[in-house]
Amino acid sequence: MARSKSSRWRLRLLAAAVLIGLVGAGWGWWTINHWRPSRAAYPVQGIEVGSEDGAVDWKAAKAIGASFAYLDASASAFARDPAFTQNVEDAKEARLQVGAVHIYDPCQPAEKQAANFMTVVARDKAMLPPAVALDMLADDCPVKVSDAAVLSELMTFLNQIETHTGKPTILKISRRFEKRYRLATRIDRNLWLESTYMLPEYAGRPWTLWTANAMLKSEASASALRWVVVSR
């Protein structure tokens, strides 16, 4: 009888531990998916939106605290986000500042990528500085591209789009790209880093923009949004 009671208590304790674990995991998941840095620490906050994010309710984005939106405009030498122009108009109508992002491909010539970006993004003094997303590595290019060539081509790209927009570009550098090329200390531009929930420190110098939550759930979109803050 004593063994039977002892077994039942062990099962109950195990069930309670499992339940506590499930509740903790659920709370953690909800927290991460709804977390945004405090407005006191980072007064200026916004979102990044691309074609994979689907439709955005821009008024709702404004209501939850977004004051700006960076929109994926072009990628590599030919790809373009067909929703970019409409997103720009809708975001401006909701009174958000707007900037454009180009997703850089080290396997493609800088001139072709710059031409692609400039075809999509018109000159507009009201636009935020352009951003170039750097995540793809040259290691898998069909034709070998040296590290020196990656840097040289990127500088050509930056010079061309900066001439077009009249503003210095922001470098949106992923952790793996920075680890491979150590770009942050080689090119003097403002940085945009990514690290959900934790402050990003992989660039070795201060950042201007931080993707603080890449999976924010909100009423502004059916899919998760990338929530971005500006350093003080």
mmCIF file of N, CA, C and O in Angstrom, residues 26-123:
data_model
loop_
_atom_site.group_PDB
_atom_site.id
_atom_site.type_symbol
_atom_site.label_atom_id
_atom_site.label_comp_id
_atom_site.label_asym_id
_atom_site.label_seq_id
_atom_site.Cartn_x
_atom_site.Cartn_y
_atom_site.Cartn_z
ATOM 1 N N GLY A 26 5.043 28.171 -22.840
ATOM 2 C CA GLY A 26 4.020 28.987 -23.491
ATOM 3 C C GLY A 26 4.183 30.463 -23.181
ATOM 4 O O GLY A 26 4.054 31.313 -24.061
ATOM 5 N N TRP A 27 4.486 30.766 -21.924
ATOM 6 C CA TRP A 27 4.702 32.164 -21.527
ATOM 7 C C TRP A 27 5.909 32.744 -22.252
ATOM 8 O O TRP A 27 5.879 33.875 -22.734
ATOM 9 N N GLY A 28 6.993 31.948 -22.332
ATOM 10 C CA GLY A 28 8.188 32.417 -23.032
ATOM 11 C C GLY A 28 7.919 32.671 -24.501
ATOM 12 O O GLY A 28 8.373 33.677 -25.059
ATOM 13 N N TRP A 29 7.188 31.747 -25.140
ATOM 14 C CA TRP A 29 6.863 31.911 -26.558
ATOM 15 C C TRP A 29 6.033 33.167 -26.770
ATOM 16 O O TRP A 29 6.281 33.948 -27.675
ATOM 17 N N TRP A 30 5.009 33.376 -25.921
ATOM 18 C CA TRP A 30 4.153 34.562 -26.053
ATOM 19 C C TRP A 30 4.965 35.826 -25.839
ATOM 20 O O TRP A 30 4.824 36.801 -26.589
ATOM 21 N N THR A 31 5.831 35.823 -24.837
ATOM 22 C CA THR A 31 6.634 37.012 -24.527
ATOM 23 C C THR A 31 7.526 37.399 -25.691
ATOM 24 O O THR A 31 7.574 38.567 -26.110
ATOM 25 N N ILE A 32 8.252 36.423 -26.236
ATOM 26 C CA ILE A 32 9.163 36.721 -27.344
ATOM 27 C C ILE A 32 8.394 37.211 -28.560
ATOM 28 O O ILE A 32 8.810 38.154 -29.236
ATOM 29 N N ASN A 33 7.246 36.591 -28.846
ATOM 30 C CA ASN A 33 6.489 36.960 -30.040
ATOM 31 C C ASN A 33 5.750 38.288 -29.912
ATOM 32 O O ASN A 33 5.254 38.820 -30.911
ATOM 33 N N HIS A 34 5.658 38.838 -28.703
ATOM 34 C CA HIS A 34 4.963 40.109 -28.516
ATOM 35 C C HIS A 34 5.865 41.192 -27.916
ATOM 36 O O HIS A 34 5.415 42.306 -27.690
ATOM 37 N N TRP A 35 7.137 40.848 -27.711
ATOM 38 C CA TRP A 35 8.036 41.763 -27.016
ATOM 39 C C TRP A 35 8.556 42.870 -27.939
ATOM 40 O O TRP A 35 8.889 42.635 -29.095
ATOM 41 N N ARG A 36 8.587 44.088 -27.388
ATOM 42 C CA ARG A 36 9.230 45.227 -28.029
ATOM 43 C C ARG A 36 10.033 45.985 -26.976
ATOM 44 O O ARG A 36 9.599 46.064 -25.825
ATOM 45 N N PRO A 37 11.185 46.542 -27.335
ATOM 46 C CA PRO A 37 11.949 47.313 -26.355
ATOM 47 C C PRO A 37 11.123 48.489 -25.840
ATOM 48 O O PRO A 37 10.237 48.993 -26.531
ATOM 49 N N SER A 38 11.426 48.922 -24.632
ATOM 50 C CA SER A 38 10.652 50.001 -24.030
ATOM 51 C C SER A 38 10.813 51.301 -24.808
ATOM 52 O O SER A 38 11.877 51.595 -25.366
ATOM 53 N N ARG A 39 9.749 52.055 -24.849
ATOM 54 C CA ARG A 39 9.760 53.347 -25.528
ATOM 55 C C ARG A 39 10.690 54.337 -24.811
ATOM 56 O O ARG A 39 11.275 55.216 -25.436
ATOM 57 N N ALA A 40 10.848 54.170 -23.500
ATOM 58 C CA ALA A 40 11.732 55.055 -22.750
ATOM 59 C C ALA A 40 13.183 54.872 -23.184
ATOM 60 O O ALA A 40 13.945 55.839 -23.291
ATOM 61 N N ALA A 41 13.569 53.613 -23.442
ATOM 62 C CA ALA A 41 14.943 53.333 -23.864
ATOM 63 C C ALA A 41 15.159 53.667 -25.334
ATOM 64 O O ALA A 41 16.228 54.165 -25.720
ATOM 65 N N TYR A 42 14.145 53.407 -26.165
ATOM 66 C CA TYR A 42 14.250 53.629 -27.608
ATOM 67 C C TYR A 42 12.985 54.333 -28.089
ATOM 68 O O TYR A 42 12.005 53.677 -28.469
ATOM 69 N N PRO A 43 12.975 55.657 -28.084
ATOM 70 C CA PRO A 43 11.758 56.409 -28.437
ATOM 71 C C PRO A 43 11.290 56.204 -29.873
ATOM 72 O O PRO A 43 10.096 56.281 -30.146
ATOM 73 N N VAL A 44 12.233 55.953 -30.794
ATOM 74 C CA VAL A 44 11.874 55.825 -32.212
ATOM 75 C C VAL A 44 11.912 54.351 -32.610
ATOM 76 O O VAL A 44 12.964 53.709 -32.549
ATOM 77 N N GLN A 45 10.753 53.824 -33.016
ATOM 78 C CA GLN A 45 10.646 52.416 -33.366
ATOM 79 C C GLN A 45 9.838 52.262 -34.650
ATOM 80 O O GLN A 45 9.038 53.121 -35.007
ATOM 81 N N GLY A 46 10.073 51.146 -35.364
ATOM 82 C CA GLY A 46 9.369 50.938 -36.629
ATOM 83 C C GLY A 46 9.438 49.491 -37.078
ATOM 84 O O GLY A 46 9.737 48.583 -36.288
ATOM 85 N N ILE A 47 9.168 49.255 -38.359
ATOM 86 C CA ILE A 47 9.116 47.895 -38.889
ATOM 87 C C ILE A 47 9.875 47.793 -40.208
ATOM 88 O O ILE A 47 10.115 48.788 -40.888
ATOM 89 N N GLU A 48 10.247 46.553 -40.535
ATOM 90 C CA GLU A 48 10.749 46.235 -41.872
ATOM 91 C C GLU A 48 9.760 45.278 -42.515
ATOM 92 O O GLU A 48 9.328 44.306 -41.881
ATOM 93 N N VAL A 49 9.418 45.525 -43.773
ATOM 94 C CA VAL A 49 8.397 44.733 -44.461
ATOM 95 C C VAL A 49 8.906 44.312 -45.832
ATOM 96 O O VAL A 49 9.464 45.126 -46.580
ATOM 97 N N GLY A 50 8.716 43.042 -46.164
ATOM 98 C CA GLY A 50 9.059 42.526 -47.480
ATOM 99 C C GLY A 50 7.900 41.779 -48.096
ATOM 100 O O GLY A 50 6.841 41.622 -47.478
ATOM 101 N N SER A 51 8.089 41.287 -49.306
ATOM 102 C CA SER A 51 7.003 40.632 -50.030
ATOM 103 C C SER A 51 6.498 39.387 -49.309
ATOM 104 O O SER A 51 5.321 39.037 -49.380
ATOM 105 N N GLU A 52 7.388 38.711 -48.574
ATOM 106 C CA GLU A 52 6.975 37.492 -47.880
ATOM 107 C C GLU A 52 6.091 37.776 -46.669
ATOM 108 O O GLU A 52 5.489 36.858 -46.109
ATOM 109 N N ASP A 53 5.999 39.034 -46.268
ATOM 110 C CA ASP A 53 5.222 39.388 -45.084
ATOM 111 C C ASP A 53 3.735 39.555 -45.376
ATOM 112 O O ASP A 53 2.925 39.648 -44.455
ATOM 113 N N GLY A 54 3.363 39.634 -46.636
ATOM 114 C CA GLY A 54 1.959 39.791 -46.985
ATOM 115 C C GLY A 54 1.449 41.198 -46.714
ATOM 116 O O GLY A 54 2.224 42.147 -46.554
ATOM 117 N N ALA A 55 0.139 41.315 -46.638
ATOM 118 C CA ALA A 55 -0.482 42.629 -46.461
ATOM 119 C C ALA A 55 -0.269 43.153 -45.047
ATOM 120 O O ALA A 55 -0.258 42.395 -44.087
ATOM 121 N N VAL A 56 -0.066 44.469 -44.963
ATOM 122 C CA VAL A 56 0.122 45.137 -43.677
ATOM 123 C C VAL A 56 -0.965 46.192 -43.498
ATOM 124 O O VAL A 56 -1.268 46.943 -44.422
ATOM 125 N N ASP A 57 -1.538 46.238 -42.315
ATOM 126 C CA ASP A 57 -2.473 47.298 -41.962
ATOM 127 C C ASP A 57 -1.635 48.453 -41.418
ATOM 128 O O ASP A 57 -1.215 48.446 -40.264
ATOM 129 N N TRP A 58 -1.366 49.415 -42.279
ATOM 130 C CA TRP A 58 -0.415 50.464 -41.927
ATOM 131 C C TRP A 58 -0.932 51.368 -40.809
ATOM 132 O O TRP A 58 -0.155 51.853 -39.981
ATOM 133 N N LYS A 59 -2.220 51.593 -40.762
ATOM 134 C CA LYS A 59 -2.771 52.397 -39.668
ATOM 135 C C LYS A 59 -2.613 51.663 -38.337
ATOM 136 O O LYS A 59 -2.341 52.278 -37.304
ATOM 137 N N ALA A 60 -2.769 50.344 -38.376
ATOM 138 C CA ALA A 60 -2.567 49.555 -37.162
ATOM 139 C C ALA A 60 -1.098 49.563 -36.759
ATOM 140 O O ALA A 60 -0.770 49.615 -35.568
ATOM 141 N N ALA A 61 -0.206 49.515 -37.758
ATOM 142 C CA ALA A 61 1.231 49.588 -37.465
ATOM 143 C C ALA A 61 1.570 50.906 -36.774
ATOM 144 O O ALA A 61 2.350 50.943 -35.814
ATOM 145 N N LYS A 62 0.974 51.973 -37.259
ATOM 146 C CA LYS A 62 1.162 53.280 -36.632
ATOM 147 C C LYS A 62 0.607 53.270 -35.217
ATOM 148 O O LYS A 62 1.231 53.804 -34.281
ATOM 149 N N ALA A 63 -0.541 52.639 -35.030
ATOM 150 C CA ALA A 63 -1.203 52.631 -33.728
ATOM 151 C C ALA A 63 -0.403 51.868 -32.673
ATOM 152 O O ALA A 63 -0.442 52.219 -31.491
ATOM 153 N N ILE A 64 0.324 50.820 -33.084
ATOM 154 C CA ILE A 64 1.100 50.051 -32.102
ATOM 155 C C ILE A 64 2.470 50.655 -31.850
ATOM 156 O O ILE A 64 3.257 50.104 -31.071
ATOM 157 N N GLY A 65 2.786 51.767 -32.522
ATOM 158 C CA GLY A 65 4.014 52.471 -32.181
ATOM 159 C C GLY A 65 5.055 52.604 -33.265
ATOM 160 O O GLY A 65 6.141 53.132 -33.020
ATOM 161 N N ALA A 66 4.761 52.161 -34.482
ATOM 162 C CA ALA A 66 5.724 52.311 -35.572
ATOM 163 C C ALA A 66 5.689 53.741 -36.112
ATOM 164 O O ALA A 66 4.629 54.239 -36.476
ATOM 165 N N SER A 67 6.846 54.381 -36.166
ATOM 166 C CA SER A 67 6.915 55.723 -36.745
ATOM 167 C C SER A 67 7.614 55.712 -38.094
ATOM 168 O O SER A 67 7.619 56.724 -38.795
ATOM 169 N N PHE A 68 8.213 54.561 -38.459
ATOM 170 C CA PHE A 68 8.850 54.444 -39.767
ATOM 171 C C PHE A 68 8.722 53.010 -40.265
ATOM 172 O O PHE A 68 8.436 52.084 -39.500
ATOM 173 N N ALA A 69 8.941 52.842 -41.569
ATOM 174 C CA ALA A 69 8.922 51.513 -42.174
ATOM 175 C C ALA A 69 10.021 51.414 -43.214
ATOM 176 O O ALA A 69 10.122 52.277 -44.092
ATOM 177 N N TYR A 70 10.855 50.395 -43.103
ATOM 178 C CA TYR A 70 11.810 50.071 -44.157
ATOM 179 C C TYR A 70 11.206 48.958 -44.997
ATOM 180 O O TYR A 70 10.790 47.915 -44.467
ATOM 181 N N LEU A 71 11.138 49.183 -46.306
ATOM 182 C CA LEU A 71 10.453 48.272 -47.217
ATOM 183 C C LEU A 71 11.452 47.627 -48.163
ATOM 184 O O LEU A 71 12.234 48.324 -48.832
ATOM 185 N N ASP A 72 11.437 46.297 -48.238
ATOM 186 C CA ASP A 72 12.283 45.596 -49.202
ATOM 187 C C ASP A 72 11.858 45.988 -50.603
ATOM 188 O O ASP A 72 10.700 45.781 -50.989
ATOM 189 N N ALA A 73 12.783 46.570 -51.359
ATOM 190 C CA ALA A 73 12.462 47.082 -52.688
ATOM 191 C C ALA A 73 12.988 46.182 -53.799
ATOM 192 O O ALA A 73 12.289 45.886 -54.762
ATOM 193 N N SER A 74 14.251 45.770 -53.676
ATOM 194 C CA SER A 74 14.892 45.011 -54.750
ATOM 195 C C SER A 74 15.870 44.017 -54.153
ATOM 196 O O SER A 74 16.281 44.136 -52.999
ATOM 197 N N ALA A 75 16.249 43.036 -54.986
ATOM 198 C CA ALA A 75 17.204 42.020 -54.557
ATOM 199 C C ALA A 75 18.050 41.600 -55.745
ATOM 200 O O ALA A 75 17.538 41.441 -56.861
ATOM 201 N N SER A 76 19.338 41.481 -55.521
ATOM 202 C CA SER A 76 20.266 41.040 -56.553
ATOM 203 C C SER A 76 20.160 41.953 -57.790
ATOM 204 O O SER A 76 19.938 43.159 -57.662
ATOM 205 N N ALA A 77 20.294 41.360 -58.977
ATOM 206 C CA ALA A 77 20.326 42.180 -60.196
ATOM 207 C C ALA A 77 18.970 42.337 -60.864
ATOM 208 O O ALA A 77 18.788 43.239 -61.689
ATOM 209 N N PHE A 78 17.996 41.490 -60.517
ATOM 210 C CA PHE A 78 16.743 41.518 -61.264
ATOM 211 C C PHE A 78 15.483 41.467 -60.399
ATOM 212 O O PHE A 78 14.434 41.939 -60.819
ATOM 213 N N ALA A 79 15.552 40.869 -59.221
ATOM 214 C CA ALA A 79 14.350 40.675 -58.399
ATOM 215 C C ALA A 79 13.857 41.990 -57.803
ATOM 216 O O ALA A 79 14.643 42.844 -57.399
ATOM 217 N N ARG A 80 12.526 42.140 -57.766
ATOM 218 C CA ARG A 80 11.900 43.337 -57.217
ATOM 219 C C ARG A 80 10.655 42.936 -56.442
ATOM 220 O O ARG A 80 9.977 41.969 -56.801
ATOM 221 N N ASP A 81 10.350 43.695 -55.408
ATOM 222 C CA ASP A 81 9.124 43.450 -54.650
ATOM 223 C C ASP A 81 7.989 44.170 -55.358
ATOM 224 O O ASP A 81 7.961 45.402 -55.393
ATOM 225 N N PRO A 82 7.035 43.434 -55.930
ATOM 226 C CA PRO A 82 5.939 44.072 -56.675
ATOM 227 C C PRO A 82 5.042 44.949 -55.804
ATOM 228 O O PRO A 82 4.320 45.795 -56.319
ATOM 229 N N ALA A 83 5.095 44.741 -54.493
ATOM 230 C CA ALA A 83 4.239 45.524 -53.594
ATOM 231 C C ALA A 83 4.924 46.789 -53.083
ATOM 232 O O ALA A 83 4.315 47.551 -52.337
ATOM 233 N N PHE A 84 6.168 47.026 -53.499
ATOM 234 C CA PHE A 84 6.936 48.132 -52.929
ATOM 235 C C PHE A 84 6.259 49.486 -53.117
ATOM 236 O O PHE A 84 6.060 50.242 -52.161
ATOM 237 N N THR A 85 5.894 49.815 -54.334
ATOM 238 C CA THR A 85 5.315 51.137 -54.612
ATOM 239 C C THR A 85 4.028 51.352 -53.830
ATOM 240 O O THR A 85 3.814 52.417 -53.228
ATOM 241 N N GLN A 86 3.168 50.325 -53.795
ATOM 242 C CA GLN A 86 1.913 50.448 -53.047
ATOM 243 C C GLN A 86 2.182 50.555 -51.551
ATOM 244 O O GLN A 86 1.520 51.319 -50.838
ATOM 245 N N ASN A 87 3.158 49.787 -51.064
ATOM 246 C CA ASN A 87 3.516 49.863 -49.647
ATOM 247 C C ASN A 87 4.016 51.253 -49.270
ATOM 248 O O ASN A 87 3.689 51.772 -48.198
ATOM 249 N N VAL A 88 4.809 51.859 -50.157
ATOM 250 C CA VAL A 88 5.309 53.214 -49.906
ATOM 251 C C VAL A 88 4.131 54.185 -49.765
ATOM 252 O O VAL A 88 4.054 54.982 -48.819
ATOM 253 N N GLU A 89 3.216 54.120 -50.716
ATOM 254 C CA GLU A 89 2.065 55.025 -50.698
ATOM 255 C C GLU A 89 1.211 54.820 -49.445
ATOM 256 O O GLU A 89 0.801 55.786 -48.792
ATOM 257 N N ASP A 90 0.945 53.559 -49.112
ATOM 258 C CA ASP A 90 0.084 53.268 -47.966
ATOM 259 C C ASP A 90 0.752 53.652 -46.641
ATOM 260 O O ASP A 90 0.102 54.161 -45.726
ATOM 261 N N ALA A 91 2.057 53.390 -46.543
ATOM 262 C CA ALA A 91 2.772 53.743 -45.311
ATOM 263 C C ALA A 91 2.829 55.259 -45.130
ATOM 264 O O ALA A 91 2.639 55.765 -44.017
ATOM 265 N N LYS A 92 3.052 55.983 -46.216
ATOM 266 C CA LYS A 92 3.069 57.445 -46.128
ATOM 267 C C LYS A 92 1.691 57.985 -45.754
ATOM 268 O O LYS A 92 1.578 58.938 -44.977
ATOM 269 N N GLU A 93 0.646 57.380 -46.305
ATOM 270 C CA GLU A 93 -0.706 57.815 -45.996
ATOM 271 C C GLU A 93 -1.016 57.629 -44.508
ATOM 272 O O GLU A 93 -1.777 58.397 -43.914
ATOM 273 N N ALA A 94 -0.400 56.585 -43.911
ATOM 274 C CA ALA A 94 -0.573 56.347 -42.480
ATOM 275 C C ALA A 94 0.380 57.201 -41.649
ATOM 276 O O ALA A 94 0.460 57.039 -40.437
ATOM 277 N N ARG A 95 1.122 58.073 -42.312
ATOM 278 C CA ARG A 95 2.046 59.020 -41.679
ATOM 279 C C ARG A 95 3.261 58.341 -41.055
ATOM 280 O O ARG A 95 3.724 58.699 -39.983
ATOM 281 N N LEU A 96 3.775 57.347 -41.764
ATOM 282 C CA LEU A 96 5.042 56.731 -41.399
ATOM 283 C C LEU A 96 6.130 57.241 -42.340
ATOM 284 O O LEU A 96 5.882 57.437 -43.533
ATOM 285 N N GLN A 97 7.334 57.450 -41.818
ATOM 286 C CA GLN A 97 8.482 57.708 -42.679
ATOM 287 C C GLN A 97 8.870 56.397 -43.359
ATOM 288 O O GLN A 97 8.700 55.314 -42.780
ATOM 289 N N VAL A 98 9.414 56.491 -44.558
ATOM 290 C CA VAL A 98 9.659 55.288 -45.346
ATOM 291 C C VAL A 98 11.090 55.264 -45.885
ATOM 292 O O VAL A 98 11.626 56.284 -46.317
ATOM 293 N N GLY A 99 11.683 54.073 -45.847
ATOM 294 C CA GLY A 99 12.993 53.852 -46.446
ATOM 295 C C GLY A 99 12.975 52.577 -47.270
ATOM 296 O O GLY A 99 12.096 51.721 -47.100
ATOM 297 N N ALA A 100 13.940 52.435 -48.178
ATOM 298 C CA ALA A 100 14.000 51.275 -49.073
ATOM 299 C C ALA A 100 15.200 50.390 -48.738
ATOM 300 O O ALA A 100 16.266 50.881 -48.367
ATOM 301 N N VAL A 101 15.014 49.076 -48.907
ATOM 302 C CA VAL A 101 16.065 48.095 -48.649
ATOM 303 C C VAL A 101 16.373 47.325 -49.929
ATOM 304 O O VAL A 101 15.468 46.889 -50.640
ATOM 305 N N HIS A 102 17.675 47.167 -50.208
ATOM 306 C CA HIS A 102 18.113 46.288 -51.298
ATOM 307 C C HIS A 102 18.810 45.085 -50.680
ATOM 308 O O HIS A 102 19.670 45.231 -49.804
ATOM 309 N N ILE A 103 18.446 43.888 -51.127
ATOM 310 C CA ILE A 103 19.077 42.659 -50.642
ATOM 311 C C ILE A 103 20.242 42.334 -51.572
ATOM 312 O O ILE A 103 20.049 41.985 -52.741
ATOM 313 N N TYR A 104 21.439 42.474 -51.055
ATOM 314 C CA TYR A 104 22.651 42.404 -51.882
ATOM 315 C C TYR A 104 23.078 40.966 -52.166
ATOM 316 O O TYR A 104 22.982 40.088 -51.308
ATOM 317 N N ASP A 105 23.556 40.751 -53.395
ATOM 318 C CA ASP A 105 24.012 39.442 -53.840
ATOM 319 C C ASP A 105 25.466 39.564 -54.291
ATOM 320 O O ASP A 105 25.740 40.158 -55.341
ATOM 321 N N PRO A 106 26.422 39.031 -53.536
ATOM 322 C CA PRO A 106 27.835 39.177 -53.911
ATOM 323 C C PRO A 106 28.213 38.434 -55.180
ATOM 324 O O PRO A 106 29.320 38.628 -55.704
ATOM 325 N N CYS A 107 27.311 37.615 -55.703
ATOM 326 C CA CYS A 107 27.596 36.887 -56.945
ATOM 327 C C CYS A 107 27.267 37.704 -58.193
ATOM 328 O O CYS A 107 27.667 37.329 -59.302
ATOM 329 N N GLN A 108 26.526 38.804 -58.026
ATOM 330 C CA GLN A 108 26.097 39.603 -59.171
ATOM 331 C C GLN A 108 26.864 40.926 -59.237
ATOM 332 O O GLN A 108 27.245 41.475 -58.201
ATOM 333 N N PRO A 109 27.090 41.458 -60.461
ATOM 334 C CA PRO A 109 27.831 42.714 -60.605
ATOM 335 C C PRO A 109 27.142 43.872 -59.887
ATOM 336 O O PRO A 109 25.908 43.986 -59.890
ATOM 337 N N ALA A 110 27.937 44.738 -59.291
ATOM 338 C CA ALA A 110 27.405 45.874 -58.537
ATOM 339 C C ALA A 110 26.575 46.805 -59.417
ATOM 340 O O ALA A 110 25.529 47.311 -58.990
ATOM 341 N N GLU A 111 27.032 47.043 -60.648
ATOM 342 C CA GLU A 111 26.321 47.974 -61.530
ATOM 343 C C GLU A 111 24.906 47.501 -61.835
ATOM 344 O O GLU A 111 23.954 48.299 -61.853
ATOM 345 N N LYS A 112 24.747 46.197 -62.062
ATOM 346 C CA LYS A 112 23.413 45.661 -62.367
ATOM 347 C C LYS A 112 22.501 45.745 -61.148
ATOM 348 O O LYS A 112 21.309 46.031 -61.271
ATOM 349 N N GLN A 113 23.056 45.494 -59.974
ATOM 350 C CA GLN A 113 22.245 45.587 -58.758
ATOM 351 C C GLN A 113 21.832 47.034 -58.475
ATOM 352 O O GLN A 113 20.693 47.296 -58.086
ATOM 353 N N ALA A 114 22.766 47.956 -58.688
ATOM 354 C CA ALA A 114 22.438 49.369 -58.476
ATOM 355 C C ALA A 114 21.362 49.827 -59.455
ATOM 356 O O ALA A 114 20.435 50.559 -59.095
ATOM 357 N N ALA A 115 21.469 49.369 -60.706
ATOM 358 C CA ALA A 115 20.465 49.731 -61.708
ATOM 359 C C ALA A 115 19.101 49.179 -61.334
ATOM 360 O O ALA A 115 18.070 49.850 -61.517
ATOM 361 N N ASN A 116 19.077 47.966 -60.788
ATOM 362 C CA ASN A 116 17.825 47.369 -60.345
ATOM 363 C C ASN A 116 17.197 48.202 -59.228
ATOM 364 O O ASN A 116 16.005 48.523 -59.265
ATOM 365 N N PHE A 117 17.997 48.567 -58.249
ATOM 366 C CA PHE A 117 17.502 49.380 -57.142
ATOM 367 C C PHE A 117 16.982 50.722 -57.630
ATOM 368 O O PHE A 117 15.896 51.174 -57.249
ATOM 369 N N MET A 118 17.735 51.371 -58.502
ATOM 370 C CA MET A 118 17.364 52.708 -58.956
ATOM 371 C C MET A 118 16.121 52.694 -59.842
ATOM 372 O O MET A 118 15.401 53.686 -59.934
ATOM 373 N N THR A 119 15.868 51.554 -60.489
ATOM 374 C CA THR A 119 14.643 51.420 -61.281
ATOM 375 C C THR A 119 13.411 51.371 -60.384
ATOM 376 O O THR A 119 12.358 51.917 -60.717
ATOM 377 N N VAL A 120 13.562 50.746 -59.230
ATOM 378 C CA VAL A 120 12.437 50.576 -58.309
ATOM 379 C C VAL A 120 12.243 51.798 -57.419
ATOM 380 O O VAL A 120 11.118 52.236 -57.176
ATOM 381 N N VAL A 121 13.344 52.362 -56.938
ATOM 382 C CA VAL A 121 13.293 53.425 -55.931
ATOM 383 C C VAL A 121 13.563 54.780 -56.580
ATOM 384 O O VAL A 121 14.679 55.057 -57.014
ATOM 385 N N ALA A 122 12.546 55.586 -56.641
ATOM 386 C CA ALA A 122 12.689 56.916 -57.248
ATOM 387 C C ALA A 122 13.425 57.863 -56.302
ATOM 388 O O ALA A 122 13.467 57.658 -55.088
ATOM 389 N N ARG A 123 14.021 58.901 -56.886
ATOM 390 C CA ARG A 123 14.623 59.950 -56.054
ATOM 391 C C ARG A 123 13.524 60.648 -55.253
ATOM 392 O O ARG A 123 12.529 61.084 -55.813
#
